[in-house]
Short mmCIF file of C-alpha atoms and ligand atoms in Angstrom, two decimals:
data_model
loop_
_atom_site.label_atom_id
_atom_site.label_comp_id
_atom_site.label_asym_id
_atom_site.label_seq_id
_atom_site.Cartn_x
_atom_site.Cartn_y
_atom_site.Cartn_z
CA MET A 137 -15.73 26.63 -32.92
CA LYS A 138 -13.43 27.42 -30.89
CA LYS A 139 -13.99 31.40 -30.72
CA PHE A 140 -17.73 30.64 -30.14
CA LEU A 141 -16.64 28.24 -27.23
CA ALA A 142 -14.25 30.28 -25.94
CA LEU A 143 -16.94 33.69 -25.87
CA LEU A 144 -19.16 31.13 -24.45
CA SER A 145 -17.25 29.77 -21.52
CA LEU A 146 -16.90 33.66 -20.33
CA LEU A 147 -20.25 33.88 -20.17
CA PHE A 148 -19.63 32.08 -16.84
CA PHE A 149 -17.74 34.23 -15.09
CA THR A 150 -18.76 36.35 -11.92
CA ALA A 151 -16.57 39.37 -12.04
CA PHE A 152 -16.67 42.91 -10.73
CA ALA A 153 -15.53 45.82 -11.99
CA SER A 154 -11.92 45.57 -11.74
CA GLY A 155 -10.82 49.03 -10.32
CA GLN A 156 -7.81 50.60 -9.09
CA VAL A 157 -6.16 48.04 -5.84
CA ARG A 158 -4.29 49.25 -2.86
CA VAL A 159 -2.07 46.83 -1.78
CA ALA A 160 -0.26 47.60 1.65
CA VAL A 161 3.64 46.37 1.54
CA HIS A 162 4.46 46.16 5.16
CA GLU A 163 8.56 46.17 4.47
CA ALA A 164 9.47 47.33 7.58
CA GLU A 165 8.17 44.38 8.86
CA ASP A 166 10.28 40.81 8.92
CA GLY A 167 8.47 37.49 7.17
CA PRO A 168 10.24 34.26 7.51
CA VAL A 169 13.13 33.69 4.98
CA ILE A 170 12.01 32.25 1.62
CA PRO A 171 14.29 29.19 1.27
CA LYS A 172 16.49 29.64 -2.23
CA GLU A 173 14.77 25.62 -2.35
CA ILE A 174 11.18 27.12 -3.25
CA TYR A 175 12.81 27.72 -6.58
CA GLY A 176 14.05 24.08 -6.89
CA GLN A 177 13.77 22.04 -9.90
CA PHE A 178 13.26 18.19 -10.43
CA SER A 179 15.25 16.12 -12.99
CA GLU A 180 13.87 12.01 -13.59
CA HIS A 181 15.33 9.39 -16.14
CA LEU A 182 12.31 10.27 -18.25
CA GLY A 183 11.94 10.77 -22.14
CA ARG A 184 14.55 13.35 -22.87
CA CYS A 185 15.42 15.30 -20.04
CA ILE A 186 18.49 13.27 -18.90
CA TYR A 187 19.41 12.19 -22.04
CA ASP A 188 19.62 14.62 -24.68
CA GLY A 189 18.52 17.35 -22.19
CA ILE A 190 21.64 17.44 -20.00
CA TRP A 191 23.38 15.14 -20.91
CA VAL A 192 24.89 13.83 -24.36
CA GLY A 193 27.74 12.62 -23.56
CA PRO A 194 31.51 13.48 -24.15
CA GLY A 195 31.51 12.00 -28.01
CA SER A 196 28.53 14.59 -29.07
CA ALA A 197 28.72 16.36 -31.82
CA ILE A 198 26.16 18.66 -30.26
CA PRO A 199 28.58 21.40 -28.06
CA ASN A 200 29.67 19.86 -24.52
CA ILE A 201 31.64 19.93 -21.51
CA ASN A 202 32.31 16.64 -20.46
CA GLY A 203 29.17 14.85 -22.03
CA TYR A 204 26.69 17.91 -20.38
CA ARG A 205 25.56 20.16 -23.19
CA LEU A 206 26.84 23.86 -22.96
CA ASP A 207 23.57 25.77 -23.69
CA VAL A 208 21.86 23.70 -21.41
CA LEU A 209 24.07 24.19 -18.32
CA GLU A 210 24.38 28.07 -19.33
CA ALA A 211 20.86 28.56 -18.81
CA LEU A 212 20.68 26.74 -15.78
CA ARG A 213 23.46 28.30 -14.20
CA ALA A 214 21.47 31.94 -15.74
CA LEU A 215 18.96 31.21 -13.48
CA GLY A 216 20.72 29.82 -9.97
CA VAL A 217 19.25 26.38 -9.57
CA PRO A 218 19.42 25.90 -6.08
CA VAL A 219 18.48 22.38 -5.84
CA LEU A 220 17.60 19.33 -8.20
CA ARG A 221 16.07 16.33 -7.26
CA TRP A 222 16.80 12.96 -9.23
CA PRO A 223 17.02 10.14 -10.40
CA GLY A 224 12.89 10.12 -9.92
CA GLY A 225 9.82 10.05 -9.35
CA CYS A 226 8.37 6.41 -10.67
CA PHE A 227 12.23 6.25 -12.02
CA ALA A 228 13.76 6.00 -8.85
CA ASP A 229 11.83 3.17 -7.37
CA GLU A 230 13.50 0.48 -9.71
CA TYR A 231 16.49 2.86 -10.31
CA HIS A 232 19.83 0.43 -8.62
CA TRP A 233 22.45 3.20 -8.20
CA GLN A 234 25.02 0.35 -8.90
CA ASP A 235 24.28 0.13 -12.36
CA GLY A 236 25.30 3.54 -12.57
CA ILE A 237 29.19 3.35 -11.49
CA GLY A 238 32.29 2.38 -13.22
CA PRO A 239 32.75 2.90 -17.04
CA ARG A 240 30.34 3.66 -18.98
CA GLU A 241 31.25 1.06 -21.59
CA THR A 242 30.03 -1.54 -19.26
CA ARG A 243 27.36 -0.51 -17.43
CA PRO A 244 24.10 -2.89 -17.57
CA ARG A 245 21.32 -1.36 -19.77
CA MET A 246 17.62 -2.05 -18.36
CA ILE A 247 14.44 -0.99 -19.38
CA ASN A 248 12.22 1.96 -18.36
CA SER A 249 9.15 0.89 -17.44
CA ASN A 250 8.04 3.49 -16.11
CA TRP A 251 8.51 5.84 -19.34
CA GLY A 252 7.70 4.32 -22.77
CA GLY A 253 9.99 1.41 -22.61
CA THR A 254 12.83 3.08 -23.19
CA LEU A 255 16.55 1.45 -23.26
CA GLU A 256 18.43 2.96 -20.05
CA ASP A 257 21.90 2.85 -20.63
CA ASN A 258 22.75 4.12 -17.04
CA SER A 259 25.34 6.32 -18.89
CA PHE A 260 24.70 8.73 -16.49
CA GLY A 261 24.59 8.02 -12.91
CA THR A 262 25.70 8.84 -9.19
CA HIS A 263 29.21 10.76 -10.70
CA GLU A 264 27.07 12.56 -13.47
CA PHE A 265 24.40 13.61 -11.36
CA LEU A 266 26.77 15.16 -8.62
CA ASP A 267 29.46 16.53 -10.46
CA LEU A 268 25.86 18.64 -12.47
CA CYS A 269 24.74 19.79 -9.10
CA GLU A 270 28.63 21.26 -8.57
CA MET A 271 28.75 22.40 -11.75
CA LEU A 272 25.59 24.51 -11.35
CA GLY A 273 25.90 25.12 -7.61
CA ALA A 274 22.76 23.36 -6.75
CA GLU A 275 22.25 20.99 -3.27
CA PRO A 276 21.49 17.38 -4.61
CA TYR A 277 18.34 15.75 -3.43
CA ILE A 278 18.29 12.35 -4.20
CA SER A 279 15.43 10.05 -4.54
CA GLY A 280 16.18 6.98 -2.31
CA ASN A 281 14.58 3.81 -3.40
CA VAL A 282 12.27 2.31 -1.58
CA GLY A 283 9.99 0.40 -3.90
CA SER A 284 12.30 -2.11 -5.57
CA GLY A 285 15.32 -1.76 -3.24
CA THR A 286 16.64 -2.71 -0.14
CA VAL A 287 17.99 -1.25 3.16
CA GLU A 288 21.45 -2.49 2.39
CA GLU A 289 21.10 -1.15 -0.86
CA LEU A 290 20.44 2.93 0.17
CA ALA A 291 22.82 2.48 3.10
CA LYS A 292 25.50 1.93 0.80
CA TRP A 293 24.30 4.35 -1.38
CA VAL A 294 24.52 6.90 1.49
CA GLU A 295 28.30 5.60 2.14
CA TYR A 296 29.40 5.63 -1.60
CA MET A 297 28.39 9.75 -1.58
CA THR A 298 29.64 10.79 1.35
CA ALA A 299 32.18 8.81 3.43
CA LYS A 300 35.82 9.40 3.54
CA ASP A 301 36.84 5.90 4.33
CA GLY A 302 35.89 2.30 4.23
CA THR A 303 35.02 -0.06 1.39
CA GLN A 304 32.02 2.22 -0.48
CA ALA A 305 34.91 5.13 -0.43
CA GLU A 306 37.69 3.16 -2.31
CA ARG A 307 34.96 2.19 -4.86
CA ARG A 308 34.03 5.77 -5.27
CA ALA A 309 37.84 6.73 -5.80
CA ALA A 310 38.83 4.01 -7.88
CA ASN A 311 35.82 5.37 -9.95
CA GLY A 312 37.61 8.69 -10.26
CA ARG A 313 36.05 10.39 -7.24
CA LYS A 314 38.43 10.67 -4.07
CA GLU A 315 36.48 13.30 -1.68
CA PRO A 316 33.41 12.63 -0.72
CA TRP A 317 30.47 14.63 -2.01
CA LYS A 318 28.26 16.89 0.61
CA VAL A 319 24.65 14.85 -0.24
CA LYS A 320 22.01 16.53 2.13
CA PHE A 321 18.90 15.59 0.99
CA LEU A 322 17.20 12.31 0.87
CA GLY A 323 14.25 10.94 0.00
CA ILE A 324 13.05 7.62 1.25
CA GLY A 325 11.07 6.45 -1.95
CA ASN A 326 8.62 8.68 -3.80
CA GLU A 327 4.61 8.24 -4.44
CA SER A 328 5.01 5.07 -2.35
CA TRP A 329 1.05 4.86 -2.25
CA GLY A 330 1.30 4.71 -6.28
CA CYS A 331 4.25 3.97 -8.45
CA GLY A 332 6.93 3.74 -5.62
CA GLY A 333 5.38 0.61 -4.28
CA GLU A 334 1.44 0.70 -4.08
CA MET A 335 1.86 0.65 -0.21
CA THR A 336 -0.69 1.75 2.98
CA PRO A 337 0.06 4.61 4.79
CA GLU A 338 0.89 2.69 7.82
CA PHE A 339 3.23 0.36 6.22
CA TYR A 340 4.67 2.80 4.34
CA ALA A 341 5.54 4.40 7.62
CA ASP A 342 7.17 1.21 8.87
CA GLN A 343 9.63 1.46 6.29
CA TYR A 344 10.24 4.65 6.49
CA ARG A 345 11.25 3.67 9.69
CA ARG A 346 13.68 0.80 8.52
CA TYR A 347 15.17 2.83 5.71
CA ALA A 348 16.10 5.80 7.54
CA THR A 349 17.72 4.29 10.83
CA TYR A 350 20.60 2.77 8.40
CA CYS A 351 21.22 5.42 5.98
CA ARG A 352 23.66 7.47 8.34
CA ASN A 353 25.25 10.43 8.71
CA PHE A 354 29.48 9.96 7.49
CA ASP A 355 32.15 12.74 8.23
CA GLY A 356 30.37 15.83 9.17
CA ASN A 357 27.43 15.31 6.01
CA HIS A 358 24.35 15.76 7.79
CA LEU A 359 21.37 14.02 6.03
CA TYR A 360 18.06 15.64 6.14
CA LYS A 361 15.28 13.19 5.60
CA VAL A 362 12.18 13.15 3.34
CA ALA A 363 9.29 10.82 3.98
CA SER A 364 7.36 10.15 0.65
CA GLY A 365 4.19 12.33 1.26
CA ALA A 366 0.52 12.50 0.02
CA SER A 367 -0.60 13.33 -3.58
CA ASP A 368 -2.94 16.04 -3.83
CA TYR A 369 -5.98 15.60 -1.29
CA ASP A 370 -4.81 12.70 0.34
CA TYR A 371 -4.84 14.13 3.79
CA ASN A 372 -4.67 10.52 5.54
CA TRP A 373 -1.68 10.04 4.20
CA THR A 374 -0.33 13.34 5.74
CA LYS A 375 -1.94 12.49 9.22
CA VAL A 376 -0.33 9.15 9.08
CA LEU A 377 3.09 9.93 8.75
CA MET A 378 2.70 12.96 10.96
CA GLU A 379 1.52 10.14 13.70
CA LYS A 380 3.96 7.36 12.64
CA VAL A 381 7.02 8.67 11.32
CA GLY A 382 6.79 11.91 13.01
CA ARG A 383 10.74 13.58 14.11
CA ARG A 384 12.05 10.94 12.87
CA ALA A 385 11.66 12.73 9.05
CA ASP A 386 13.33 16.46 8.66
CA ALA A 387 10.40 16.85 6.20
CA VAL A 388 7.26 15.15 4.43
CA SER A 389 6.49 15.78 0.69
CA LEU A 390 3.32 16.41 -0.92
CA HIS A 391 3.14 16.61 -5.06
CA TYR A 392 0.35 18.49 -6.21
CA TYR A 393 0.16 18.30 -10.46
CA THR A 394 -2.25 21.27 -12.51
CA VAL A 395 -4.58 18.70 -14.12
CA THR A 396 -8.34 19.62 -14.83
CA ASN A 397 -9.06 16.20 -16.30
CA TRP A 398 -6.64 12.77 -15.94
CA ASN A 399 -8.19 11.22 -19.22
CA HIS A 400 -8.36 14.55 -21.37
CA LYS A 401 -5.35 16.75 -19.74
CA GLY A 402 -5.69 18.69 -23.26
CA SER A 403 -3.55 20.68 -25.42
CA ALA A 404 -0.50 22.66 -24.36
CA THR A 405 -0.74 25.74 -26.77
CA ASP A 406 -4.61 25.16 -28.26
CA PHE A 407 -6.79 25.85 -25.67
CA THR A 408 -9.88 28.26 -25.33
CA ASP A 409 -10.23 31.20 -22.80
CA GLY A 410 -12.74 29.30 -20.62
CA GLU A 411 -9.88 26.65 -20.23
CA TYR A 412 -7.50 28.31 -19.27
CA TYR A 413 -9.48 29.77 -16.30
CA ASP A 414 -9.75 26.04 -15.78
CA ILE A 415 -6.38 25.89 -15.50
CA ILE A 416 -5.07 28.68 -13.56
CA ALA A 417 -7.76 28.22 -11.26
CA LYS A 418 -6.88 24.72 -10.50
CA ALA A 419 -3.49 25.72 -10.13
CA LEU A 420 -4.39 27.88 -7.54
CA GLU A 421 -6.52 25.14 -5.83
CA VAL A 422 -2.39 24.48 -3.88
CA GLU A 423 -3.03 26.91 -1.85
CA GLU A 424 -5.86 25.50 -0.36
CA VAL A 425 -4.34 21.67 -0.49
CA LEU A 426 -0.82 23.11 1.62
CA ARG A 427 -3.38 25.05 4.40
CA ASN A 428 -5.14 21.42 4.84
CA HIS A 429 -2.00 19.60 5.06
CA GLU A 430 -0.40 22.08 7.30
CA VAL A 431 -3.05 22.51 9.41
CA ILE A 432 -2.50 18.31 9.75
CA MET A 433 1.02 19.34 10.82
CA ASP A 434 0.44 21.96 12.82
CA THR A 435 -1.68 19.20 14.78
CA TYR A 436 1.17 17.04 15.45
CA ASP A 437 3.91 19.15 15.36
CA PRO A 438 2.87 22.47 16.66
CA GLU A 439 6.69 24.06 16.89
CA ARG A 440 6.70 23.24 12.94
CA ARG A 441 10.15 21.13 13.36
CA ILE A 442 9.19 18.97 10.39
CA ASP A 443 8.91 20.85 7.16
CA LEU A 444 6.56 20.79 4.21
CA LEU A 445 8.11 20.03 0.73
CA LEU A 446 6.24 20.32 -2.35
CA ASP A 447 8.88 18.45 -3.89
CA GLU A 448 6.59 18.01 -8.06
CA TRP A 449 4.47 20.60 -9.12
CA GLY A 450 3.09 22.02 -12.18
CA THR A 451 1.22 21.94 -15.30
CA TRP A 452 0.87 18.48 -17.19
CA PHE A 453 -0.86 18.47 -20.50
CA ASP A 454 -0.92 16.13 -23.61
CA VAL A 455 2.02 15.36 -25.23
CA GLU A 456 3.11 17.22 -28.43
CA PRO A 457 1.79 15.28 -31.29
CA GLY A 458 3.50 12.62 -32.40
CA THR A 459 5.93 12.26 -29.80
CA ASN A 460 6.28 9.38 -27.29
CA PRO A 461 3.51 9.03 -25.02
CA GLY A 462 5.38 7.65 -22.53
CA HIS A 463 8.00 11.07 -22.66
CA LEU A 464 6.01 13.52 -21.32
CA PHE A 465 7.12 16.37 -23.56
CA GLN A 466 5.09 19.31 -23.73
CA GLN A 467 4.99 22.46 -24.85
CA ASN A 468 5.23 26.00 -22.56
CA SER A 469 3.10 28.89 -23.38
CA MET A 470 1.97 31.92 -21.52
CA ARG A 471 -0.61 30.41 -19.65
CA ASP A 472 2.18 28.11 -18.00
CA ALA A 473 3.67 31.48 -17.15
CA ILE A 474 1.19 32.77 -15.42
CA VAL A 475 0.49 29.47 -13.36
CA ALA A 476 4.00 29.34 -12.33
CA ALA A 477 4.31 33.12 -11.08
CA MET A 478 0.78 32.86 -9.22
CA SER A 479 1.99 29.70 -7.83
CA LEU A 480 5.34 30.93 -6.87
CA ASN A 481 3.65 33.80 -5.21
CA ILE A 482 1.60 31.69 -3.07
CA PHE A 483 4.59 29.59 -2.35
CA ASN A 484 6.52 32.64 -0.84
CA LYS A 485 3.59 33.04 1.85
CA HIS A 486 4.27 29.53 3.01
CA THR A 487 7.11 29.46 3.80
CA TYR A 488 6.61 29.25 7.37
CA ARG A 489 6.22 25.65 6.86
CA LEU A 490 6.54 24.74 3.15
CA LYS A 491 10.91 25.25 2.83
CA MET A 492 11.07 23.47 -0.85
CA ALA A 493 9.42 23.02 -4.22
CA ASN A 494 10.62 21.42 -7.55
CA ILE A 495 8.82 22.12 -10.51
CA ALA A 496 8.50 19.13 -13.13
CA GLN A 497 10.53 18.77 -14.31
CA ILE A 498 14.01 21.01 -15.50
CA VAL A 499 14.26 20.05 -19.25
CA ASN A 500 12.38 18.40 -22.17
CA VAL A 501 9.31 16.90 -19.47
CA LEU A 502 6.15 18.75 -18.18
CA GLN A 503 6.59 21.84 -17.07
CA SER A 504 10.37 22.33 -18.30
CA MET A 505 12.79 25.67 -18.15
CA VAL A 506 13.97 24.47 -21.84
CA LEU A 507 13.41 22.74 -24.42
CA THR A 508 16.37 21.01 -26.73
CA GLN A 509 15.66 19.60 -30.90
CA GLY A 510 18.93 18.44 -31.78
CA ASP A 511 21.15 20.90 -30.76
CA LYS A 512 19.06 23.89 -30.62
CA MET A 513 17.89 25.20 -27.35
CA LEU A 514 14.93 27.57 -26.28
CA LEU A 515 13.79 29.12 -23.02
CA THR A 516 10.36 28.56 -22.32
CA PRO A 517 7.89 30.89 -20.45
CA THR A 518 8.14 29.58 -17.34
CA TYR A 519 12.27 29.95 -17.27
CA HIS A 520 11.90 33.33 -17.72
CA VAL A 521 9.52 33.85 -14.99
CA PHE A 522 11.87 31.78 -12.61
CA ARG A 523 14.54 34.20 -13.38
CA MET A 524 12.01 37.07 -13.12
CA TYR A 525 11.63 35.88 -9.55
CA ARG A 526 15.11 35.11 -8.58
CA GLY A 527 15.69 37.77 -6.46
CA HIS A 528 13.36 35.82 -3.74
CA GLN A 529 15.65 33.71 -3.56
CA ASP A 530 16.71 33.61 0.07
CA ALA A 531 15.39 37.17 0.88
CA VAL A 532 12.85 38.19 3.65
CA ALA A 533 9.49 37.38 3.05
CA VAL A 534 7.51 40.95 2.98
CA PRO A 535 4.00 40.68 3.96
CA VAL A 536 1.34 42.13 1.92
CA ALA A 537 -2.40 42.36 1.98
CA PHE A 538 -4.98 43.67 -0.71
CA ALA A 539 -8.69 42.97 -1.34
CA CYS A 540 -8.69 42.52 -5.11
CA ASP A 541 -12.06 40.88 -7.55
CA THR A 542 -12.71 37.47 -7.72
CA LEU A 543 -13.62 35.07 -11.02
CA GLN A 544 -15.19 32.34 -11.45
CA ALA A 545 -13.93 29.64 -13.74
CA PRO A 546 -15.94 27.57 -15.83
CA SER A 547 -15.66 24.65 -13.29
CA GLY A 548 -16.93 26.40 -10.35
CA ARG A 549 -13.54 27.42 -8.79
CA LEU A 550 -13.06 31.02 -7.35
CA TYR A 551 -10.05 32.90 -7.60
CA PRO A 552 -8.29 36.45 -7.14
CA THR A 553 -7.94 38.62 -10.22
CA LEU A 554 -4.47 39.79 -8.81
CA SER A 555 -1.62 37.70 -6.92
CA ILE A 556 1.54 39.42 -5.30
CA SER A 557 4.25 38.62 -3.18
CA ALA A 558 6.81 40.59 -1.72
CA SER A 559 10.43 40.17 -0.50
CA ARG A 560 13.61 42.24 0.97
CA SER A 561 17.21 40.72 0.43
CA ALA A 562 20.33 41.35 2.24
CA ASP A 563 21.15 44.50 0.04
CA GLY A 564 17.81 45.93 1.13
CA LYS A 565 16.50 45.62 -2.23
CA LEU A 566 12.62 45.42 -2.30
CA LEU A 567 11.21 42.50 -5.20
CA VAL A 568 7.50 42.60 -5.93
CA THR A 569 6.35 40.21 -8.37
CA LEU A 570 2.63 40.82 -9.78
CA VAL A 571 0.15 38.67 -11.86
CA ASN A 572 -2.65 40.11 -13.77
CA PRO A 573 -4.64 36.57 -14.63
CA ARG A 574 -7.61 38.15 -16.73
CA LEU A 575 -7.37 38.41 -20.24
CA ASP A 576 -9.63 40.82 -20.70
CA SER A 577 -8.63 43.86 -18.66
CA ALA A 578 -5.77 45.89 -17.48
CA GLN A 579 -5.32 45.95 -13.63
CA ALA A 580 -4.16 49.16 -11.62
CA VAL A 581 -2.12 48.49 -8.55
CA THR A 582 -0.65 51.20 -6.09
CA LEU A 583 1.90 49.54 -3.63
CA VAL A 584 1.70 51.89 -0.44
CA LEU A 585 5.08 50.82 1.43
CA ASP A 586 5.10 51.41 5.35
CA ALA A 587 8.31 53.58 5.43
CA LEU A 588 10.33 53.34 2.31
CA ARG A 589 10.18 56.55 -0.11
CA PRO A 590 11.88 54.41 -3.22
CA LYS A 591 14.11 56.36 -5.53
CA THR A 592 14.79 54.23 -8.50
CA ALA A 593 12.35 51.18 -10.26
CA ALA A 594 13.50 48.92 -12.19
CA GLY A 595 10.63 46.99 -13.85
CA GLU A 596 10.39 43.47 -16.03
CA ILE A 597 7.47 42.51 -18.07
CA LEU A 598 6.74 39.00 -19.55
CA CYS A 599 2.93 39.66 -21.56
CA THR A 600 1.76 38.58 -25.08
CA SER A 601 -1.52 40.05 -26.85
CA ASP A 602 -2.51 35.80 -27.05
CA ILE A 603 -2.44 33.80 -23.87
CA ARG A 604 -1.37 30.61 -26.12
CA ALA A 605 1.84 32.20 -27.76
CA HIS A 606 5.09 30.27 -27.08
CA ASN A 607 8.57 29.69 -28.23
CA THR A 608 9.48 27.68 -31.20
CA PHE A 609 12.85 26.56 -32.42
CA ALA A 610 11.94 28.84 -35.17
CA GLN A 611 10.73 31.87 -33.27
CA PRO A 612 12.51 31.26 -29.71
CA GLN A 613 11.69 34.83 -28.73
CA GLN A 614 8.02 35.02 -28.76
CA VAL A 615 7.64 35.01 -25.34
CA ALA A 616 10.31 36.75 -23.88
CA PRO A 617 10.54 39.62 -20.52
CA LYS A 618 10.59 43.14 -21.52
CA PRO A 619 11.99 46.44 -19.72
CA PHE A 620 8.82 48.00 -18.27
CA GLY A 621 8.84 51.30 -17.39
CA ASP A 622 5.64 52.85 -16.23
CA ILE A 623 6.17 52.85 -12.61
CA ARG A 624 5.12 56.16 -10.84
CA LEU A 625 6.88 56.85 -7.45
CA SER A 626 5.28 59.36 -5.00
CA GLY A 627 6.66 59.18 -1.50
CA ARG A 628 5.99 55.74 0.05
CA ASN A 629 3.45 54.82 -3.00
CA VAL A 630 4.21 52.98 -6.27
CA SER A 631 1.72 53.03 -9.32
CA LEU A 632 1.62 50.45 -11.94
CA THR A 633 -0.50 49.06 -14.62
CA LEU A 634 -0.70 45.08 -14.82
CA PRO A 635 -1.82 44.69 -18.43
CA PRO A 636 -4.60 41.32 -19.34
CA ALA A 637 -2.62 38.12 -18.75
CA SER A 638 1.23 39.66 -17.52
CA VAL A 639 3.65 38.90 -15.09
CA VAL A 640 5.45 41.80 -13.49
CA SER A 641 8.33 42.39 -11.46
CA VAL A 642 9.10 45.53 -9.69
CA THR A 643 12.68 45.77 -8.03
CA LEU A 644 12.59 49.15 -5.63
CA GLN A 645 15.42 50.67 -3.92
O1 AHR B 984 6.68 13.85 -13.06
C1 AHR B 984 6.38 12.42 -13.38
C2 AHR B 984 6.22 11.71 -12.61
O2 AHR B 984 4.78 12.17 -11.25
C3 AHR B 984 6.44 11.34 -11.55
O3 AHR B 984 8.07 10.53 -11.66
C4 AHR B 984 5.54 10.70 -9.92
O4 AHR B 984 6.62 11.22 -9.04
C5 AHR B 984 4.64 11.58 -10.44
O5 AHR B 984 3.30 10.69 -10.79
#
């Protein structure tokens, strides 16, 4: 039945014959730098993201360093996590930071009402998070409590983390950390239109102004303040923030999840080809959503001094059978890899306004980088994409131009059958990342460079015969990148063929 439905759904597609696509790569031109924060991550006290996923405690039998599980730490270090958002999400607006400092045995316990009613023992708090960031070499991005907190509470948190002297600094030192941390990114609330307090944009804008006023810069630490932004298509929210908050904020945020039906999100691994195309089409709609928010921001801020941060994005499917519905634990297939790769290619081209994106979430929640089970850990297909794209971090964006076929998904959404972005790193290497989302045909591509006549090409490919393929704890290498050698160099031309449903990275020198 599933096969029949899959075939039927394919009949809905209007695809043109896919010939050779010539791609003009203007490597001699300089686009904006792709901030490394576009490859950012998000970690929430939700399900097994923090506990089990990152933190097992110093007494755990799972190999750890001071309570952080070693396997996850190593995997994340290899990924190069530039920025990590914490402690939520919805959890942030119920989080009281003072519960998470001092001796762990005496920290208060609370019910995590947003996420499955789990008991939160606060054993992972401010010190544990900021130390983790230092170990990863990641910038911390603190999400402050506006929904159920107070101005004083948030102001003191900033002081506790970043001031050299005074009562908060003394408390911090008594808890084992003399030197202040550097904390740049500070979110003033999260989803304040929903789980962050059900506010109107006008009310939130006033709250933002109050909270932001008292979050001070101490001892050379300079805060970059983020106003809690819109969900998806709520353009009015952005408009009101631009009008009423304006340059009091360094950035406004945006959340966009790839979900085609919130009541029936569907399985992460058991889906038809038609459902695959619908998910890809919905994921790619982020470009239109970004553009619409950017146009509003351009109206109020033509000099682009206020940034846009997509600080939550990714796929959201049904939880794995038998797991707590509030823990959002989902598998991750080759389909997720295609979503990640095409989304990142879009983000790379919007960095004139988009300065950060944080995929939700780093471990064991939604579109994760790694999954854990007891002492086992696996790398997801999405992890591999982030690793293959790592060279784009802080590289100069290189414009690409091409015309390709268009597909129509069963939902009616149209989208291109090829996705490409390119960048040049400080050492002169040109990284081109390409995606062929079609399940039924390969795509021949010729990159035509402006001036460079590359002498060497190194390629990697992520591709499986079944788009539903995913890594399990029994078979953790089902989806893994392989070297991709079939790249033909001829003067300024670079030719390759992308197999169906593949992600390819090519480094040229
Ligand atoms: O990432 C899961 C949740 O999605 C976050 O807590 C919230 O901000 C969003 O609705």
